[in-house]
Amino acid sequence: MGPRLNLIAAACENMGIGIKGRLPWKLKSEMAYFTKMTSQTKDPNKKNAVIMGRKTWQSIPLKYRPLADRVNVVLSSNKIEVDDDVLLCSSLEMAMAQLQQPPLGETIETVWVIGGSSVYKESLNMPECHRIYLTNVKALYECDTFFPEILPAFKLLQDPDVPQGEQEENGVKYEYKVYEKDLKD
Ligand SMILES: NC(=O)c1ccc[n+]([C@@H]2O[C@H](COP(=O)([O-])OP(=O)(O)OC[C@H]3O[C@@H](n4cnc5c(N)ncnc54)[C@H](OP(=O)(O)O)[C@@H]3O)[C@@H](O)[C@H]2O)c1
């Protein structure tokens, strides 16, 4: 079996995830959680990959991209300029294929889809899609980009790596949720 595919996102009460090419909120601990979850591996010899759409890539401040200690994959139908160590792919299938073939194949533990909307939607329908790490931001923000519907095949579960219960930062309450779909062998 190839690497598992997980999604990670933070969405507010209307399932909004973005506004005008940026995040609607500033939650430092939530961002640290994103970094931890997408970076940590069980096998110290392996790395994770992060797959993102071109707009999400461009939304990351220059000093933080490529995202450290992860194989960065950017989806675009155009030949955009990216750093040498970033994989530019013209489809999600191509990205997944490259992450499963040599030389990367043996070195990737988990593939994380980190947005935006259409990339989440497409990956949710892939058979290897295993878990959704969704931060439920308990407030309403004006958004122009949204997380897609979570299908009933995904059930809530408790992950020991994930802080339980309500979190709060700058007066904003939020909770880390994890959904899982059974993978067919
Ligand atoms: N809250 C969160 O967790 C979270 C996470 C991520 C992003 N965001 C926010 O969401 C917004 C950005 O997301 P978005 O949905 O607008 O855009 P996006 O998905 O990041 O980027 C869309 C672009 O990605 C490329 N693309 C997407 N799917 C592709 C595919 N299958 N094959 C080839 N290219 C593909 C296309 O680029 P080309 O046009 O170049 O072909 C497309 O125009 C920002 O506001 C960002 O801050 C929030």
PDB file of N, CA and C in Angstrom, residues 40 47 54 63 146 158 184:
ATOM      1  N   GLN A  40       5.556  15.713  11.895  1.00  0.00           N
ATOM      2  CA  GLN A  40       6.008  14.567  12.690  1.00  0.00           C
ATOM      3  C   GLN A  40       5.807  13.241  11.935  1.00  0.00           C
ATOM      4  N   LYS A  47       9.921  11.281   5.839  1.00  0.00           N
ATOM      5  CA  LYS A  47       9.363  12.632   5.872  1.00  0.00           C
ATOM      6  C   LYS A  47       7.916  12.555   5.431  1.00  0.00           C
ATOM      7  N   ARG A  54      -2.076  26.097  -5.962  1.00  0.00           N
ATOM      8  CA  ARG A  54      -1.189  27.238  -6.234  1.00  0.00           C
ATOM      9  C   ARG A  54      -1.511  28.453  -5.349  1.00  0.00           C
ATOM     10  N   LYS A  63       9.107  33.878   3.626  1.00  0.00           N
ATOM     11  CA  LYS A  63      10.103  33.366   4.592  1.00  0.00           C
ATOM     12  C   LYS A  63       9.728  31.992   5.150  1.00  0.00           C
ATOM     13  N   PHE A 146     -14.231  27.852   1.052  1.00  0.00           N
ATOM     14  CA  PHE A 146     -14.914  26.986   2.019  1.00  0.00           C
ATOM     15  C   PHE A 146     -14.407  25.541   1.960  1.00  0.00           C
ATOM     16  N   GLN A 158     -10.990   9.760  18.286  1.00  0.00           N
ATOM     17  CA  GLN A 158     -10.049  10.467  19.150  1.00  0.00           C
ATOM     18  C   GLN A 158      -8.651  10.007  18.801  1.00  0.00           C
ATOM     19  N   LYS A 184     -10.030   0.337   2.490  1.00  0.00           N
ATOM     20  CA  LYS A 184     -10.091  -1.047   1.996  1.00  0.00           C
ATOM     21  C   LYS A 184      -8.649  -1.476   1.677  1.00  0.00           C
TER      22      LYS A 184
END
